[in-house]
Amino acid sequence: SEHSMHPWSLQLSIPNNLEEMEDKVTSPEKAEEAKLKARYPHLGQKPGGSDFLRKRLQKGQKYFDSGDYNMAKAKMKNKQLPAAAPDKTEVTGDHIPTPQDLPQRKPSLVASKLAG
Amino acid sequence: MIPGIGTLTQDTLWCFSQVKGTIEIGTTEADIISTVEFNHTGELLATGDKGGRVVIFQREQESKNQVHRRGEYNVYSTFQSHEPEFDYLKSLEIEEKINKIRWLPQQNAAYFLLSTNDKTVKLWKVSERDKRPEGYNLKDEEGRLRDPATITTLRVPVLRPMDLMVEATPRRVFANAHTYHINSISVNSDYETYMSADDLRINLWNFEITNQSFNIVDIKPANMEELTEVITAAEFHPHHCNTFVYSSSKGTIRLCDMRASALCDRHTKFFEEPEDPSNRSFFSEIISSISDVKFSHSGRYIMTRDYLTVKVWDLNMENRPIETYQVHDYLRSKLCSLYENDCIFDKFECVWNGSDSVIMTGSYNNFFRMFDRNTKRDVTLEASRENSKPRAILKPRKVCVGGKRRKDEISVDSLDFSKKILHTAWHPSENIIAVAATNNLYIFQDKVN
């Protein structure tokens, strides 16, 4: 899931204490939460505003942008940036795009099959 | 059975009527239907798809010869509404997918509809041409100019009948007013204005003016780090042209009155159901996000859809809904996987029937659900090619949660989550429904005796 890398970090009470989690595993929802936390231990711990909401606002196919490219290169000098995960379909300003990341051309427009 | 007065007693049987679209393995993404809407009389049914195309179906006149067959919907017009665009400033592609279609009430012979993608709303005029002028003086029948020297007499061109042609022309383009993605459009009851809503702002337009719009809601925080909720849907009241509602990703609805102030950031009413804090989980806010909000035809109620339920609210009671219907509660124990495959973010719509007595919404596995508000009965039906013989009665479906699965039940783990019914529509006065199943459009009607 592309969302697994972007924690939903609003005002939630995600129990960090394992015993607390086990006590609360009664409702199916809490059981599912425990499962998720077990798979992605860093979920919900990132501080700051809602990454998820911001990501939603930026939805859309991102193409190569020379400005982003140069900014990313400049950042690389200061700290180690994560490389793009192989399944990541989104190219953002934090990541240096490669030809493999760029999306395919759209096919040409034809008539709807509902009208056929 | 009185048309429009729908009740889900055992007497109501839904039958297959028609299916549009092709059967293919591996759907072309452009063919995925993204919106379905009847016009105000139910004579026309419009669909929009991911490829930016609109197809309009028209109900054929019922003939006296075939009393057992109610009017079928046939293709009336199809056109390319939106095309893919590119935002050069942000290096982002703007999808041509039609997010919503809304019809204007008919005021003359032509039909008008609004269609929108993420950024641009367009007003389309759909009109018929069944006559053409013949007998021009200066050009011949093929349109070629005649040599003026050969013209010796004058004649008056006459209109002669021709084969019916339906033309769609874009009459207005309302562009460049939304930084974020448009999720809703709603025609006002004054028929002069409409609103368009994106994640953070709502704009009010006059149909005649394309280079200006009024911003009526703005929830963008000064610092985007403080963003906690987005607008998910918005609609005008069906009768009061000053009133509208908008829903949020936090499961709340705000009702605003445009008479109160120009910028309606302060709501007149705030609808929120109290939550038990001990029940809160990681998923609580995600599944409470409202994906659709619809006024009842009467204007007394609003219906909201979140991931697992449909709720009916009385406008006079803000502190809780008056009715809550479980759409597919068995998914509560699957939320982890639904989060991982992103299905938890699917945006289901919901609709009222003409008399506001039955509500309908979609689910997975091409199932859709109807809830009768009076009898409290509900039914699960399926849109499937296997039940597509003419007038075949749809058999109610059942999802098995526990251990023992009956023969005709389906277990939760066998549900196909790629078959989602997100968009449905109900005829304004009759029991005819349109259900979009990925790239196919199903039309069902209640049984005619």
XYZ file of C-alpha atoms in Angstrom:
565
model
C 0.000 0.000 0.000
C 1.305 3.420 -0.941
C -0.291 4.643 2.276
C 1.821 2.407 4.433
C 4.724 4.778 3.890
C 2.647 7.789 4.836
C 1.300 7.464 8.356
C -2.104 8.745 9.216
C -1.060 10.930 12.045
C -3.945 12.970 13.359
C -5.134 13.064 16.935
C -5.130 9.339 17.497
C -4.360 7.319 20.536
C -2.302 4.482 19.191
C -1.156 2.451 22.143
C 2.553 1.921 22.201
C 2.410 -0.247 25.246
C 2.046 -3.892 24.263
C 0.031 -4.858 27.340
C -2.353 -2.012 26.671
C -2.830 -3.315 23.159
C -3.582 -6.801 24.332
C -6.205 -5.538 26.777
C -7.960 -3.620 24.041
C -8.048 -6.421 21.522
C -11.704 -7.140 22.013
C -13.443 -5.300 19.195
C -12.676 -6.412 15.633
C -11.495 -2.908 14.827
C -8.957 -2.918 17.655
C -7.792 -6.367 16.597
C -7.206 -5.047 13.086
C -5.327 -2.067 14.490
C -3.060 -4.393 16.454
C -2.391 -6.357 13.287
C -1.483 -3.216 11.394
C 0.761 -1.926 14.153
C 2.534 -5.264 14.226
C 3.286 -5.028 10.512
C 4.195 -1.346 10.456
C 5.641 -0.425 13.844
C 6.441 3.139 12.826
C 2.879 3.958 11.849
C 1.417 6.976 13.580
C 4.675 8.074 15.135
C 5.676 10.690 12.624
C 5.090 14.133 14.088
C 3.687 17.126 12.299
C 0.604 17.670 10.153
C -1.335 15.021 8.362
C 0.814 13.468 5.660
C -2.135 11.533 4.426
C -4.337 14.554 3.874
C -1.526 16.442 2.194
C -0.889 13.484 -0.070
C -4.572 13.450 -0.980
C -4.358 17.092 -1.958
C -1.467 16.381 -4.290
C -2.928 13.418 -6.113
C -2.094 13.248 -9.771
C 0.491 11.947 -12.106
C 3.763 13.744 -11.472
C 6.189 14.193 -14.286
C 9.849 15.009 -14.377
C 10.467 18.521 -13.143
C 13.946 19.982 -13.477
C 13.344 22.240 -10.484
C 12.465 19.272 -8.277
C 15.399 17.353 -9.664
C 17.902 20.041 -8.766
C 16.404 20.606 -5.343
C 16.579 16.901 -4.613
C 20.183 16.809 -5.705
C 20.973 19.727 -3.431
C 19.292 17.982 -0.482
C 21.237 14.810 -1.138
C 24.444 16.611 -0.279
C 23.179 17.284 3.246
C 21.500 14.064 4.249
C 20.798 10.591 3.048
C 17.444 10.447 1.308
C 15.560 7.172 0.958
C 15.664 5.702 -2.514
C 12.323 5.194 -4.154
C 10.733 1.902 -3.257
C 10.372 -0.331 -6.300
C 6.594 -0.316 -6.037
C 6.335 3.419 -5.637
C 4.370 4.856 -8.512
C 4.547 8.410 -7.379
C 7.490 10.682 -8.143
C 7.775 13.563 -5.715
C 10.164 16.405 -5.162
C 12.108 14.487 -2.542
C 13.123 11.810 -4.904
C 15.294 12.004 -7.984
C 13.239 10.624 -10.867
C 14.616 8.012 -13.186
C 13.304 7.070 -16.622
C 11.646 3.976 -15.116
C 9.576 6.184 -12.810
C 8.107 8.280 -15.545
C 4.622 7.219 -16.553
C 3.619 5.917 -19.941
C 2.017 8.054 -22.567
C -1.740 8.026 -22.533
C -3.401 6.131 -25.361
C -5.308 8.179 -27.908
C -8.954 8.959 -27.258
C -11.607 6.666 -28.679
C -15.370 6.478 -28.309
C -16.948 5.006 -25.185
C -17.944 1.348 -25.366
C -21.190 2.183 -23.553
C -22.329 3.847 -26.763
C -21.443 0.860 -28.909
C -47.855 -0.646 -7.175
C -47.804 3.133 -7.153
C -44.760 4.364 -9.069
C -42.268 6.120 -6.884
C -43.688 4.850 -3.633
C -41.064 2.239 -3.096
C -41.301 -0.226 -0.304
C -39.122 -3.230 0.214
C -41.857 -5.555 1.248
C -41.708 -9.029 -0.134
C -43.850 -7.751 -2.987
C -41.070 -5.640 -4.462
C -38.977 -7.585 -6.902
C -36.173 -6.074 -8.901
C -35.584 -7.333 -12.418
C -32.776 -7.024 -14.842
C -33.615 -4.636 -17.656
C -30.472 -3.742 -19.590
C -26.687 -3.749 -19.430
C -24.427 -1.376 -21.372
C -20.767 -1.874 -22.049
C -18.655 -4.811 -23.089
C -17.555 -7.982 -21.372
C -13.829 -7.994 -21.406
C -11.016 -9.454 -19.395
C -8.822 -6.616 -18.260
C -10.838 -3.427 -18.416
C -9.375 -0.450 -20.205
C -9.005 2.178 -17.504
C -10.716 4.836 -19.626
C -13.935 2.776 -19.679
C -14.404 2.823 -15.923
C -17.647 4.664 -15.212
C -17.074 7.465 -12.730
C -20.523 9.037 -12.410
C -24.185 8.227 -13.191
C -27.105 10.664 -13.068
C -30.740 10.739 -14.182
C -32.143 14.078 -15.277
C -35.104 15.627 -13.435
C -37.757 13.763 -15.405
C -35.874 10.482 -15.658
C -36.106 10.636 -19.418
C -32.334 10.916 -19.733
C -29.544 9.018 -18.004
C -25.986 10.318 -18.218
C -22.724 8.542 -17.462
C -19.209 9.923 -17.264
C -16.054 7.851 -17.389
C -12.354 7.982 -16.605
C -11.613 8.755 -20.232
C -13.478 12.063 -19.972
C -16.416 10.894 -22.080
C -20.102 11.415 -21.436
C -22.742 9.026 -22.748
C -26.402 10.023 -22.494
C -29.162 7.446 -22.775
C -32.761 8.329 -23.524
C -35.773 6.345 -22.480
C -37.773 5.211 -25.443
C -41.450 6.017 -25.571
C -43.531 3.169 -24.283
C -45.476 1.704 -27.144
C -49.025 0.503 -26.808
C -48.008 -2.786 -28.405
C -45.565 -3.758 -25.702
C -47.335 -3.028 -22.432
C -45.210 -5.526 -20.539
C -41.978 -3.816 -21.395
C -41.258 -0.499 -19.816
C -39.286 2.005 -21.835
C -35.698 1.005 -22.446
C -32.762 3.373 -22.413
C -30.906 3.774 -25.682
C -27.921 5.882 -26.608
C -28.972 9.456 -27.313
C -25.701 11.327 -27.432
C -22.040 10.812 -26.620
C -19.209 13.295 -26.543
C -15.743 13.947 -25.194
C -16.331 16.318 -22.296
C -12.851 16.695 -20.870
C -9.400 15.915 -22.176
C -6.190 15.245 -20.269
C -4.361 18.459 -19.483
C -1.030 19.347 -18.006
C -0.270 21.826 -15.246
C 3.136 23.083 -16.307
C 3.779 24.973 -13.103
C 3.536 21.907 -10.902
C 4.461 19.277 -13.483
C 1.227 17.510 -12.719
C -1.143 15.858 -15.088
C -4.804 16.843 -14.795
C -6.978 13.795 -15.222
C -9.828 13.921 -17.685
C -11.950 11.658 -15.501
C -15.477 13.004 -15.075
C -16.021 13.303 -11.336
C -19.625 14.450 -11.429
C -22.455 15.229 -13.829
C -25.423 17.319 -12.752
C -28.415 18.128 -14.938
C -30.099 21.475 -15.112
C -33.895 21.438 -15.102
C -35.236 21.620 -18.613
C -36.409 25.068 -19.638
C -36.669 24.720 -23.415
C -36.205 22.079 -26.079
C -32.516 21.649 -25.319
C -30.998 19.760 -22.395
C -28.221 21.231 -20.269
C -25.795 19.473 -17.961
C -22.725 20.355 -15.951
C -19.787 17.990 -16.069
C -16.571 18.356 -14.131
C -13.140 16.829 -13.822
C -10.645 17.719 -11.072
C -10.185 21.303 -12.220
C -12.723 22.508 -14.777
C -16.511 22.576 -14.883
C -18.254 22.700 -18.246
C -21.831 23.485 -19.202
C -22.952 21.338 -22.115
C -25.983 21.906 -24.301
C -27.510 18.839 -25.897
C -29.979 19.660 -28.631
C -31.763 17.955 -31.475
C -31.738 18.884 -35.064
C -34.340 17.262 -37.288
C -34.710 19.823 -40.040
C -32.256 21.478 -42.327
C -32.547 24.354 -44.720
C -32.491 23.572 -48.402
C -32.570 25.774 -51.449
C -29.851 28.293 -50.795
C -29.228 30.754 -53.565
C -25.467 31.118 -53.359
C -24.464 27.519 -52.693
C -25.591 24.180 -53.988
C -26.835 21.231 -51.981
C -23.311 20.038 -51.218
C -22.352 23.451 -49.924
C -20.170 24.441 -52.825
C -20.401 28.031 -53.913
C -22.320 28.626 -57.091
C -21.034 30.877 -59.767
C -23.078 34.063 -59.314
C -23.255 34.517 -63.064
C -25.352 31.365 -63.339
C -27.961 32.526 -60.882
C -30.980 33.881 -62.687
C -33.728 33.524 -60.108
C -34.093 33.974 -56.370
C -35.731 31.453 -54.138
C -36.558 31.277 -50.462
C -34.782 28.434 -48.639
C -37.150 26.036 -46.924
C -36.721 23.749 -43.932
C -37.002 20.093 -44.773
C -36.979 17.129 -42.406
C -33.742 15.227 -41.948
C -32.589 12.273 -39.871
C -32.476 13.216 -36.228
C -29.105 14.492 -35.167
C -28.247 15.128 -31.536
C -25.513 17.673 -30.981
C -23.599 18.412 -27.824
C -21.860 21.746 -27.610
C -19.891 23.242 -24.740
C -21.634 26.482 -23.855
C -19.532 27.566 -20.878
C -16.173 26.581 -19.476
C -15.584 27.463 -15.827
C -11.851 27.098 -15.377
C -8.976 28.145 -13.153
C -10.967 28.496 -9.957
C -9.765 25.453 -8.056
C -6.314 24.809 -6.693
C -7.377 21.456 -5.296
C -9.451 18.644 -6.763
C -13.137 19.222 -7.418
C -15.242 16.552 -5.722
C -18.758 18.001 -6.084
C -20.935 20.283 -8.143
C -24.499 21.214 -7.258
C -27.095 23.226 -9.181
C -28.958 25.722 -7.038
C -32.751 25.796 -6.890
C -32.683 29.320 -8.294
C -31.417 27.778 -11.565
C -29.076 30.759 -11.906
C -26.170 29.641 -9.791
C -24.296 26.498 -8.910
C -21.435 25.560 -6.609
C -18.231 23.620 -7.113
C -16.353 22.172 -4.156
C -12.766 20.996 -3.882
C -10.831 19.588 -0.921
C -10.501 22.941 0.798
C -12.777 25.472 -0.894
C -16.262 25.925 -2.278
C -17.034 28.413 -5.053
C -20.354 29.864 -6.176
C -20.850 30.504 -9.876
C -23.422 32.213 -12.038
C -24.116 30.172 -15.155
C -23.646 33.219 -17.357
C -20.277 34.301 -15.940
C -17.188 32.197 -16.457
C -14.410 34.568 -15.496
C -15.484 35.080 -11.903
C -16.763 33.037 -9.023
C -17.411 33.779 -5.382
C -15.539 31.805 -2.774
C -18.079 30.856 -0.119
C -16.148 28.350 1.990
C -12.410 28.256 2.652
C -11.016 25.827 5.193
C -7.396 26.051 4.141
C -5.279 26.675 7.244
C -2.607 29.376 7.156
C -0.058 26.694 7.871
C -0.643 23.484 5.936
C 1.017 21.551 8.728
C -2.139 22.252 10.712
C -4.447 20.655 8.165
C -6.769 18.241 9.908
C -9.721 17.787 7.608
C -10.850 18.243 4.011
C -14.175 18.819 2.289
C -15.451 15.589 0.804
C -18.843 16.506 -0.704
C -21.252 19.444 -0.952
C -24.834 20.029 -2.081
C -27.415 22.783 -2.249
C -30.736 22.433 -0.482
C -33.375 21.345 -3.033
C -35.711 24.262 -2.289
C -33.893 26.920 -0.262
C -31.417 28.608 -2.547
C -29.515 30.149 0.371
C -28.746 26.848 2.100
C -26.132 24.211 1.392
C -24.258 21.473 3.251
C -20.761 20.125 3.032
C -19.254 17.011 4.565
C -15.748 16.408 5.850
C -13.139 13.688 6.141
C -13.761 13.704 9.893
C -17.345 12.520 9.536
C -19.036 15.852 10.177
C -21.543 17.851 8.138
C -21.908 21.608 8.159
C -25.003 23.429 6.988
C -24.415 26.993 5.829
C -26.703 29.897 5.071
C -25.418 32.302 2.442
C -27.590 35.083 3.847
C -25.538 35.085 7.038
C -22.300 36.229 5.439
C -20.442 36.278 2.156
C -17.866 33.786 3.380
C -19.617 30.881 5.034
C -16.713 29.663 7.137
C -18.937 29.724 10.193
C -21.630 27.147 9.895
C -25.266 27.593 10.817
C -25.568 23.950 11.873
C -22.962 21.330 12.697
C -23.893 17.654 12.514
C -21.686 15.207 14.346
C -22.352 11.920 16.045
C -20.612 11.581 19.401
C -18.029 8.839 19.478
C -17.145 6.600 22.378
C -13.462 7.384 22.978
C -12.775 3.863 24.205
C -13.778 2.533 20.796
C -11.319 4.702 18.973
C -8.756 2.943 16.794
C -6.286 3.797 14.088
C -9.056 3.282 11.563
C -11.760 5.337 13.268
C -11.183 8.560 11.449
C -10.569 6.941 8.067
C -13.804 4.979 8.144
C -15.776 7.938 9.445
C -14.787 10.080 6.450
C -17.984 10.921 4.578
C -17.788 10.031 0.904
C -21.183 11.392 -0.142
C -23.918 13.670 1.193
C -27.390 13.986 -0.349
C -30.449 15.975 0.621
C -33.739 14.107 0.560
C -36.157 15.279 -2.121
C -38.259 16.803 0.637
C -35.307 18.827 1.895
C -35.966 17.689 5.481
C -33.193 15.138 5.750
C -29.631 14.565 4.651
C -28.066 11.199 4.019
C -24.354 10.569 4.451
C -22.213 7.616 3.437
C -19.060 6.649 5.261
C -17.031 3.499 4.738
C -19.264 1.065 6.595
C -22.621 2.805 7.063
C -25.285 5.070 5.605
C -26.820 7.585 7.985
C -29.935 9.713 7.760
C -29.927 13.009 9.647
C -32.841 15.263 10.450
C -31.892 18.875 9.723
C -33.416 19.787 13.062
C -31.183 17.471 15.054
C -27.459 18.041 14.973
C -26.205 15.790 17.708
C -26.816 12.416 16.088
C -28.327 10.791 12.996
C -31.911 9.574 13.230
C -31.125 6.391 11.319
C -27.967 4.339 10.799
C -27.791 1.452 8.345
C -24.949 -1.064 8.217
C -23.833 -1.557 4.661
C -21.169 -4.222 5.161
C -20.223 -4.351 8.823
C -18.422 -7.673 8.270
C -15.584 -5.618 6.795
C -14.742 -4.328 10.271
C -12.624 -7.404 10.860
C -10.840 -6.886 7.532
C -9.775 -3.277 7.993
C -6.070 -4.106 8.121
C -6.052 -5.691 4.646
C -8.457 -3.070 3.312
C -6.004 -0.420 4.455
C -3.111 -2.199 2.806
C -4.897 -2.550 -0.534
C -6.272 0.996 -0.286
C -9.898 -0.159 -0.470
C -10.555 1.591 2.824
C -10.280 4.854 0.866
C -12.959 3.903 -1.684
C -15.611 6.585 -2.031
C -19.093 5.123 -2.195
C -22.089 7.266 -3.126
C -25.653 6.955 -1.879
C -29.064 7.844 -3.337
C -32.681 8.372 -2.291
C -35.643 6.991 -4.201
C -38.234 9.456 -5.473
C -40.385 9.349 -2.341
C -37.425 9.322 0.124
C -38.663 6.015 1.538
C -35.803 3.811 0.293
C -32.074 4.508 0.161
C -29.459 2.709 -1.894
C -25.703 2.404 -1.873
C -23.026 0.139 -3.325
C -20.605 -2.358 -1.850
C -18.012 -4.865 -3.092
C -18.365 -7.960 -5.246
C -20.751 -5.945 -7.418
C -23.250 -5.999 -4.573
C -25.501 -3.064 -3.828
C -27.807 -2.541 -0.895
C -31.238 -0.996 -0.415
C -32.740 0.037 2.905
C -36.437 0.695 3.383
C -36.746 3.433 5.968
C -40.327 2.557 6.869
C -40.265 -1.219 7.163
C -36.591 -1.320 8.212
C -36.082 -4.166 5.745
C -32.949 -4.285 3.650
C -31.820 -6.265 0.661
C -28.518 -7.057 -1.045
C -28.571 -7.448 -4.813
C -25.860 -8.133 -7.356
C -25.069 -6.574 -10.726
C -23.795 -9.482 -12.713
C -23.874 -10.774 -16.261
C -25.071 -14.086 -14.889
C -28.389 -12.494 -13.960
C -28.829 -10.671 -17.222
C -31.720 -12.372 -18.927
C -34.460 -9.905 -19.800
C -36.817 -9.378 -16.863
C -34.945 -11.942 -14.769
C -35.746 -11.371 -11.130
C -32.701 -10.555 -9.004
C -32.203 -12.952 -6.165
C -31.217 -11.413 -2.830
C -27.600 -12.132 -1.928
C -26.172 -12.858 1.474
C -22.686 -12.626 2.897
C -21.798 -15.259 5.443
C -19.703 -14.105 8.376
C -19.606 -17.050 10.656
C -18.392 -20.541 10.163
C -21.275 -22.300 8.482
C -21.842 -21.102 4.968
C -25.126 -21.922 3.311
C -25.177 -22.995 -0.291
C -26.171 -19.659 -1.830
C -24.164 -17.489 0.529
C -20.741 -16.054 -0.114
C -18.072 -15.831 2.540
C -16.345 -12.548 3.349
C -13.011 -13.922 2.178
C -14.421 -14.763 -1.252
C -15.627 -11.234 -1.951
C -14.031 -9.610 -4.952
C -12.831 -6.189 -3.780
C -11.971 -5.105 -7.288
C -15.665 -5.190 -8.183
C -16.888 -2.046 -6.455
C -20.231 -0.374 -6.954
C -19.367 3.239 -6.170
C -21.977 4.992 -8.336
C -25.705 4.373 -8.548
C -28.729 6.450 -9.540
C -32.466 6.192 -8.895
C -35.096 7.477 -11.324
C -36.798 10.552 -9.828
C -40.290 9.047 -9.766
C -40.193 5.387 -10.777
C -38.526 2.248 -9.529
C -35.790 2.233 -12.131
C -32.179 2.209 -11.002
C -28.863 2.531 -12.790
C -25.864 0.774 -11.268
C -22.302 1.311 -12.499
C -20.180 -1.817 -12.149
C -16.696 -0.781 -13.230
C -17.099 -0.495 -17.010
C -20.667 -1.783 -17.290
C -23.895 0.067 -16.640
C -26.803 -2.034 -15.381
C -30.394 -0.858 -15.449
C -32.865 -2.613 -13.181
C -36.602 -2.062 -12.846
C -39.179 -3.383 -10.470
C -41.353 -6.163 -11.736
C -44.312 -5.110 -13.850
C -47.247 -7.378 -13.309
